[in-house]
Coordinates of C-alpha atoms in Angstrom, one line a residue:
X1 CA 0.0 0.0 0.0
X2 CA 1.2 3.5 -0.9
X3 CA 0.2 6.9 0.4
X4 CA -0.2 9.1 -2.7
X5 CA -0.7 12.9 -2.6
X6 CA -2.1 14.5 -5.8
X7 CA -2.2 18.3 -6.4
X8 CA -4.5 19.6 -9.1
X9 CA -5.2 23.2 -10.2
X10 CA -9.0 22.6 -10.7
X11 CA -11.9 20.6 -9.4
X12 CA -11.7 16.9 -10.2
X13 CA -15.5 16.6 -10.0
X14 CA -16.0 19.0 -12.9
X15 CA -16.3 17.9 -16.6
X16 CA -13.1 17.7 -18.6
X17 CA -10.4 15.3 -19.7
X18 CA -7.7 16.1 -17.0
X19 CA -10.3 16.2 -14.2
X20 CA -11.7 12.8 -15.3
X21 CA -8.2 11.4 -15.7
X22 CA -7.3 12.3 -12.1
X23 CA -10.6 11.3 -10.5
X24 CA -11.0 7.9 -12.1
X25 CA -7.4 6.9 -11.8
X26 CA -7.4 7.9 -8.1
X27 CA -10.5 5.8 -7.5
X28 CA -8.9 2.8 -9.0
X29 CA -5.7 3.4 -7.0
X30 CA -7.8 3.5 -3.9
X31 CA -9.6 0.2 -4.9
X32 CA -6.1 -1.3 -5.2
X33 CA -5.5 -0.6 -1.5
X34 CA -3.7 2.7 -1.7
X35 CA -4.5 5.8 0.3
X36 CA -5.0 8.8 -2.0
X37 CA -5.3 12.5 -1.0
X38 CA -6.2 15.0 -3.7
X39 CA -5.5 18.7 -2.9
X40 CA -7.2 21.2 -5.1
X41 CA -8.4 24.9 -5.0
X42 CA -12.0 25.7 -4.0
X43 CA -13.2 26.7 -7.5
X44 CA -16.7 25.3 -7.4
X45 CA -19.5 24.3 -5.0
X46 CA -17.6 21.1 -4.2
X47 CA -16.3 21.4 -0.6
X48 CA -14.3 18.2 -0.8
X49 CA -14.6 15.1 1.4
X50 CA -14.4 11.4 1.0
X51 CA -14.9 10.0 -2.5
X52 CA -14.4 6.5 -1.2
X53 CA -12.8 4.9 1.9
X54 CA -9.4 5.3 0.4
X55 CA -9.7 8.6 -1.6
X56 CA -10.2 12.0 -0.1
X57 CA -10.5 15.5 -1.7
X58 CA -9.4 18.5 0.4
X59 CA -10.3 21.9 -1.1
X60 CA -7.9 24.7 -0.2
X61 CA -7.8 28.5 -0.8
X62 CA -8.8 29.4 -4.3
X63 CA -6.4 31.6 -6.3
X64 CA -7.7 35.1 -7.2
X65 CA -7.0 34.7 -10.9
X66 CA -7.9 31.9 -13.3
X67 CA -5.3 29.7 -15.0
X68 CA -2.7 30.2 -16.2
X69 CA -2.2 33.2 -13.8
X70 CA -3.5 31.3 -10.8
X71 CA -0.6 31.7 -8.4
X72 CA -1.7 31.7 -4.7
X73 CA 0.7 31.9 -1.7
X74 CA -2.2 30.9 0.6
X75 CA -2.8 27.7 -1.4
X76 CA 0.9 26.9 -1.4
X77 CA 1.1 27.3 2.4
X78 CA -2.1 25.2 3.0
X79 CA -0.9 22.5 0.7
X80 CA 2.5 22.3 2.5
X81 CA 0.6 21.7 5.8
X82 CA -1.6 19.0 4.2
X83 CA 1.4 17.2 2.7
X84 CA 3.2 17.3 6.1
X85 CA 0.2 15.8 7.8
X86 CA -0.5 13.1 5.2
X87 CA 3.2 12.2 4.9
X88 CA 2.9 10.7 1.4
X89 CA 5.4 8.4 -0.2
X90 CA 4.9 10.1 -3.6
X91 CA 3.6 13.5 -4.8
X92 CA 1.9 13.6 -8.1
X93 CA 1.3 17.1 -9.6
X94 CA -0.8 17.9 -12.7
X95 CA -0.8 20.4 -15.5
X96 CA 2.0 22.5 -17.0
X97 CA 0.1 25.5 -18.3
X98 CA -0.7 27.2 -14.9
X99 CA 1.5 29.0 -12.3
X100 CA 0.0 27.1 -9.4
X101 CA 1.4 23.7 -10.4
X102 CA 4.9 25.1 -10.8
X103 CA 4.7 26.9 -7.5
X104 CA 3.7 23.7 -5.8
X105 CA 6.6 21.9 -7.5
X106 CA 9.0 24.5 -6.2
X107 CA 7.6 24.3 -2.6
X108 CA 7.8 20.5 -2.6
X109 CA 11.3 20.5 -3.9
X110 CA 12.4 22.9 -1.1
X111 CA 10.6 21.2 1.7
X112 CA 10.1 17.5 1.1
X113 CA 13.4 16.1 -0.1
X114 CA 12.5 12.5 0.8
X115 CA 9.3 12.5 -1.3
X116 CA 9.7 11.9 -5.1
X117 CA 7.8 14.3 -7.3
X118 CA 6.0 13.0 -10.3
X119 CA 4.7 15.5 -12.8
X120 CA 2.0 15.1 -15.5
X121 CA 2.2 18.1 -17.8
X122 CA -0.9 17.4 -20.0
X123 CA 1.1 19.5 -22.5
X124 CA -0.6 20.8 -25.6
X125 CA 0.8 23.4 -28.0
X126 CA -2.7 24.7 -29.1
X127 CA -3.7 27.8 -27.2
X128 CA -7.0 29.7 -27.3
X129 CA -5.9 33.3 -27.3
X130 CA -3.2 35.4 -29.0
X131 CA -1.9 36.7 -25.7
X132 CA -1.3 33.1 -24.4
X133 CA 0.4 32.2 -27.7
X134 CA 2.8 35.1 -27.2
X135 CA 3.4 34.2 -23.6
X136 CA 3.8 30.5 -24.1
X137 CA 7.5 30.3 -25.3
X138 CA 8.7 32.5 -22.4
X139 CA 6.6 30.5 -19.9
X140 CA 8.0 27.2 -21.1
X141 CA 11.6 28.3 -20.9
X142 CA 11.3 29.9 -17.4
X143 CA 8.7 28.3 -15.1
X144 CA 8.4 25.2 -17.2
X145 CA 12.1 24.4 -17.6
X146 CA 12.8 25.1 -13.9
X147 CA 10.1 22.7 -12.9
X148 CA 11.4 20.0 -15.2
X149 CA 14.7 20.0 -13.3
X150 CA 13.0 19.7 -9.9
X151 CA 10.8 16.7 -10.6
X152 CA 11.9 13.0 -10.4
X153 CA 9.6 11.6 -13.1
X154 CA 7.4 12.9 -15.9
X155 CA 4.2 11.1 -17.1
X156 CA 2.9 11.8 -20.6
X157 CA -0.4 10.8 -22.1
X158 CA 1.1 10.1 -25.6
X159 CA 4.3 10.1 -27.5
X160 CA 3.2 13.3 -29.2
X161 CA 2.9 15.0 -25.9
X162 CA 6.4 13.9 -24.9
X163 CA 7.8 15.2 -28.2
X164 CA 6.0 18.5 -27.9
X165 CA 7.2 18.9 -24.3
X166 CA 10.8 18.2 -25.3
X167 CA 10.7 20.6 -28.2
X168 CA 9.2 23.5 -26.2
X169 CA 10.3 23.0 -22.6
X170 CA 13.1 20.5 -21.8
X171 CA 14.4 17.0 -22.4
X172 CA 12.5 14.3 -20.4
X173 CA 15.2 12.1 -18.9
X174 CA 13.0 10.0 -16.6
X175 CA 9.5 9.5 -18.1
X176 CA 6.6 7.1 -18.8
X177 CA 3.9 7.1 -21.5
X178 CA 0.6 6.3 -19.8
X179 CA -2.6 6.8 -21.7
X180 CA -5.8 7.8 -19.9
X181 CA -8.3 5.0 -19.4
X182 CA -11.7 4.2 -20.6
X183 CA -14.6 3.2 -18.4
X184 CA -14.9 -0.4 -19.8
X185 CA -12.7 -3.1 -21.2
X186 CA -12.3 -2.5 -24.9
X187 CA -14.5 -4.6 -27.1
X188 CA -14.1 -5.7 -30.8
X189 CA -17.0 -6.0 -33.2
X190 CA -17.9 -6.0 -36.9
X191 CA -19.9 -3.1 -38.3
X192 CA -21.9 -2.9 -41.5
X193 CA -23.8 0.0 -43.0
X194 CA -25.9 0.1 -46.2
X195 CA -28.8 2.4 -47.1
X196 CA -28.2 4.8 -44.2
X197 CA -24.9 6.3 -42.9
X198 CA -24.9 7.8 -39.4
X199 CA -22.0 10.0 -38.2
X200 CA -21.5 11.7 -34.9
X201 CA -19.4 14.5 -33.4
X202 CA -19.1 14.8 -29.6
X203 CA -16.9 17.4 -28.0
X204 CA -16.5 21.1 -27.4
X205 CA -17.2 23.4 -30.3
X206 CA -13.9 25.2 -30.0
X207 CA -11.5 26.4 -32.8
X208 CA -8.7 23.8 -32.3
X209 CA -11.2 20.9 -32.7
X210 CA -12.4 22.3 -36.0
X211 CA -16.0 21.2 -35.7
X212 CA -16.9 22.9 -39.0
X213 CA -15.1 20.1 -40.7
X214 CA -17.7 17.7 -39.5
X215 CA -20.3 19.8 -41.3
X216 CA -18.2 19.9 -44.5
X217 CA -17.9 16.1 -44.3
X218 CA -21.6 15.7 -44.1
X219 CA -22.0 18.1 -47.1
X220 CA -19.5 16.2 -49.2
X221 CA -21.1 12.8 -48.4
X222 CA -24.5 14.2 -49.3
X223 CA -23.2 15.5 -52.6
X224 CA -21.5 12.3 -53.5
X225 CA -24.5 10.0 -52.7
X226 CA -27.3 11.9 -54.5
X227 CA -27.7 9.0 -57.0
X228 CA -26.7 6.2 -54.6
X229 CA -29.9 6.0 -52.5
X230 CA -27.9 6.5 -49.3
X231 CA -29.3 8.7 -46.5
X232 CA -26.6 10.7 -44.7
X233 CA -27.4 11.7 -41.1
X234 CA -25.2 13.5 -38.7
X235 CA -25.4 14.2 -34.9
X236 CA -23.6 17.2 -33.6
X237 CA -23.6 16.9 -29.8
X238 CA -21.7 20.0 -28.8
X239 CA -21.6 23.4 -27.1
X240 CA -19.1 26.2 -27.4
X241 CA -18.1 29.4 -29.3
X242 CA -18.0 27.7 -32.7
X243 CA -21.5 26.2 -32.5
X244 CA -23.3 29.0 -34.3
X245 CA -20.6 29.2 -36.9
X246 CA -21.2 25.5 -37.7
X247 CA -25.0 26.0 -37.9
X248 CA -24.5 28.9 -40.3
X249 CA -22.2 26.9 -42.5
X250 CA -24.7 23.9 -42.5
X251 CA -27.4 26.3 -43.7
X252 CA -25.1 27.7 -46.4
X253 CA -24.2 24.2 -47.6
X254 CA -27.8 23.0 -47.5
X255 CA -27.3 20.2 -44.9
X256 CA -28.8 21.8 -41.8
X257 CA -31.6 19.3 -41.8
X258 CA -29.2 16.4 -42.3
X259 CA -27.7 17.2 -38.8
X260 CA -29.4 16.7 -35.5
X261 CA -28.1 19.6 -33.3
X262 CA -27.8 18.4 -29.7
X263 CA -26.3 19.9 -26.5
X264 CA -23.7 18.1 -24.4
X265 CA -25.1 14.6 -23.7
X266 CA -25.4 12.9 -20.4
X267 CA -22.7 10.3 -20.1
X268 CA -24.9 7.2 -20.6
X269 CA -26.7 8.8 -23.5
X270 CA -23.4 9.8 -25.2
X271 CA -22.1 6.2 -24.9
X272 CA -25.3 4.9 -26.5
X273 CA -25.2 7.4 -29.3
X274 CA -21.5 6.7 -30.1
X275 CA -22.1 3.0 -30.0
X276 CA -25.1 3.2 -32.4
X277 CA -23.3 5.4 -34.9
X278 CA -21.5 4.2 -38.0
X279 CA -18.6 6.6 -37.5
X280 CA -17.3 8.9 -34.8
X281 CA -15.6 11.9 -36.3
X282 CA -12.9 14.2 -34.9
X283 CA -11.0 16.2 -37.5
X284 CA -9.1 18.3 -34.9
X285 CA -6.0 20.4 -35.4
X286 CA -4.4 19.3 -32.1
X287 CA -5.0 16.7 -29.4
X288 CA -2.6 15.7 -26.6
X289 CA -4.4 12.3 -26.5
X290 CA -8.0 12.1 -27.7
X291 CA -10.0 10.3 -25.1
X292 CA -13.2 10.5 -27.1
X293 CA -11.6 8.6 -30.0
X294 CA -10.3 5.9 -27.5
X295 CA -13.8 5.5 -26.1
X296 CA -15.4 5.2 -29.6
X297 CA -12.9 2.5 -30.7
X298 CA -13.2 0.7 -27.5
X299 CA -17.0 0.6 -28.0
X300 CA -16.5 -0.9 -31.4
X301 CA -17.4 2.2 -33.5
X302 CA -15.3 3.1 -36.5
X303 CA -13.6 6.5 -36.3
X304 CA -12.6 9.2 -38.9
X305 CA -9.8 11.3 -37.4
X306 CA -7.1 13.7 -38.5
X307 CA -3.7 12.2 -39.1
X308 CA -1.9 14.7 -36.8
X309 CA -0.6 15.2 -33.2
X310 CA -1.6 12.5 -30.8
X311 CA -4.5 11.3 -33.0
X312 CA -1.9 9.6 -35.4
X313 CA -1.2 7.2 -32.6
X314 CA -4.6 5.6 -32.9
X315 CA -3.7 4.2 -36.4
X316 CA -2.5 1.0 -34.7
X317 CA -6.2 0.1 -34.0
X318 CA -8.7 -1.4 -36.3
X319 CA -11.6 0.5 -37.9
X320 CA -9.7 3.8 -38.1
X321 CA -9.8 6.1 -41.2
X322 CA -6.9 8.6 -41.0
X323 CA -7.4 11.9 -42.8
X324 CA -4.1 13.4 -44.0
X325 CA -5.6 16.6 -45.1
X326 CA -8.9 17.4 -43.3
X327 CA -9.5 20.5 -45.3
X328 CA -9.8 18.4 -48.5
X329 CA -12.1 15.5 -47.9
X330 CA -12.7 14.0 -51.4
X331 CA -10.4 11.0 -50.8
X332 CA -11.9 10.4 -47.4
X333 CA -15.4 10.4 -48.8
X334 CA -14.4 7.9 -51.4
X335 CA -12.9 5.7 -48.7
X336 CA -16.0 5.9 -46.5
X337 CA -18.3 5.0 -49.4
X338 CA -16.1 2.1 -50.6
X339 CA -17.0 0.4 -47.2
X340 CA -20.8 0.3 -48.1
X341 CA -22.2 -3.2 -47.3
X342 CA -18.7 -4.3 -46.2
X343 CA -17.9 -5.7 -42.7
X344 CA -15.7 -3.3 -40.8
X345 CA -13.7 -4.9 -38.0
X346 CA -13.3 -2.4 -35.1
X347 CA -11.1 -3.0 -32.1
X348 CA -7.8 -2.6 -30.4
X349 CA -4.6 -4.5 -31.3
X350 CA -1.5 -5.5 -29.3
X351 CA 0.1 -2.2 -30.2
X352 CA -3.0 -0.2 -29.0
X353 CA -2.8 3.0 -27.0
X354 CA -6.2 2.3 -25.4
X355 CA -6.4 1.0 -21.9
X356 CA -9.0 0.6 -19.1
X357 CA -8.8 2.8 -16.0
X358 CA -7.7 -0.3 -14.1
X359 CA -4.7 -0.8 -16.4
X360 CA -3.8 2.8 -16.2
X361 CA -3.9 2.8 -12.4
X362 CA -1.6 -0.3 -12.4
X363 CA 0.9 1.5 -14.7
X364 CA 0.7 4.6 -12.4
X365 CA 1.4 2.5 -9.3
X366 CA 4.3 0.8 -11.0
X367 CA 5.8 4.2 -11.9
X368 CA 5.3 5.5 -8.4
X369 CA 7.0 2.4 -6.8
X370 CA 9.9 2.8 -9.2
X371 CA 10.3 6.5 -8.4
X372 CA 10.3 5.7 -4.6
X373 CA 12.9 2.9 -5.1
X374 CA 15.0 5.1 -7.3
X375 CA 14.9 7.9 -4.7
X376 CA 16.1 5.5 -2.0
X377 CA 18.9 4.2 -4.2
X378 CA 20.0 7.8 -4.9
X379 CA 20.1 8.5 -1.1
X380 CA 22.1 5.4 -0.4
X381 CA 24.6 6.3 -3.1
X382 CA 24.8 9.8 -1.7
X383 CA 25.8 8.4 1.7

């Protein structure tokens, strides 16, 4: 059994990939007999407490400013006290692009020499505003590089994330690649479509995910099947700043009625909709991993994804259409239509980057144990 302290810059109970990653892996670590303490700022109505017998969330003073400018001396002081009281064997800190995480790394490095520090950067080069894009290089080479030299081990979600981190921040000397988990053991199945083709997009309607490409794909499929007696149907389950732009584009292209416009779906409904669709589509410009793609493949649903960033790493799985140029979809449309009435095998392979939360937690624990043992060995050599 290990005592594992985790520091996060946001609320693990809120929606979002990083939040879900921390929450679900922590629950699995607890089920494996470990004691897990999650320290986070009070940024929502969540007041903390026991998630399970082995996992507890403690909410500390919230920073005055939002990430990335979320430094808080009070949070640092309170987290120091909580770490002292808990006396963990490992400290796992999350997220590169905020000041709070780097401040915690600095505090831990100064005060807890016997506790190895593991850092998950969740690093992505795609930023939402011009000001952040201008700040990013300086931030990486100052706060980011200093932190990289203070941690004992780095955990990346994908090989792409590691390469991006090394290109923009610093070399990763001690690291692991551990993909986020999915909620079920991946399944394999054969899929066939004929007279009707159903495609779905689930995710935030934000610029880097390029949701308008889904609309253009629907339009291209409709144009190419006018004489083929194939009904093209899309489901756009999304919210965000690009939503209205996508609706306007759909009207201009004459496919507004071919798409069912839905809000964010409840978890169980989203799973059912993805599972029942003929294709899940994500033609994004940048993904540090792509958890929605992993979930679709693990449900046995074929995917159509950009051949870029971390999405390229899903090519080892079955039932994947990789799109080299998502702004020119003619060849993709031909590939999709060539599959009509054919059996499409969907599933993971031995080289897959898709794992269950249980498998992810086991890999995390192995990494933590190795970091603790390495720390002990270094101290013995020092003596």
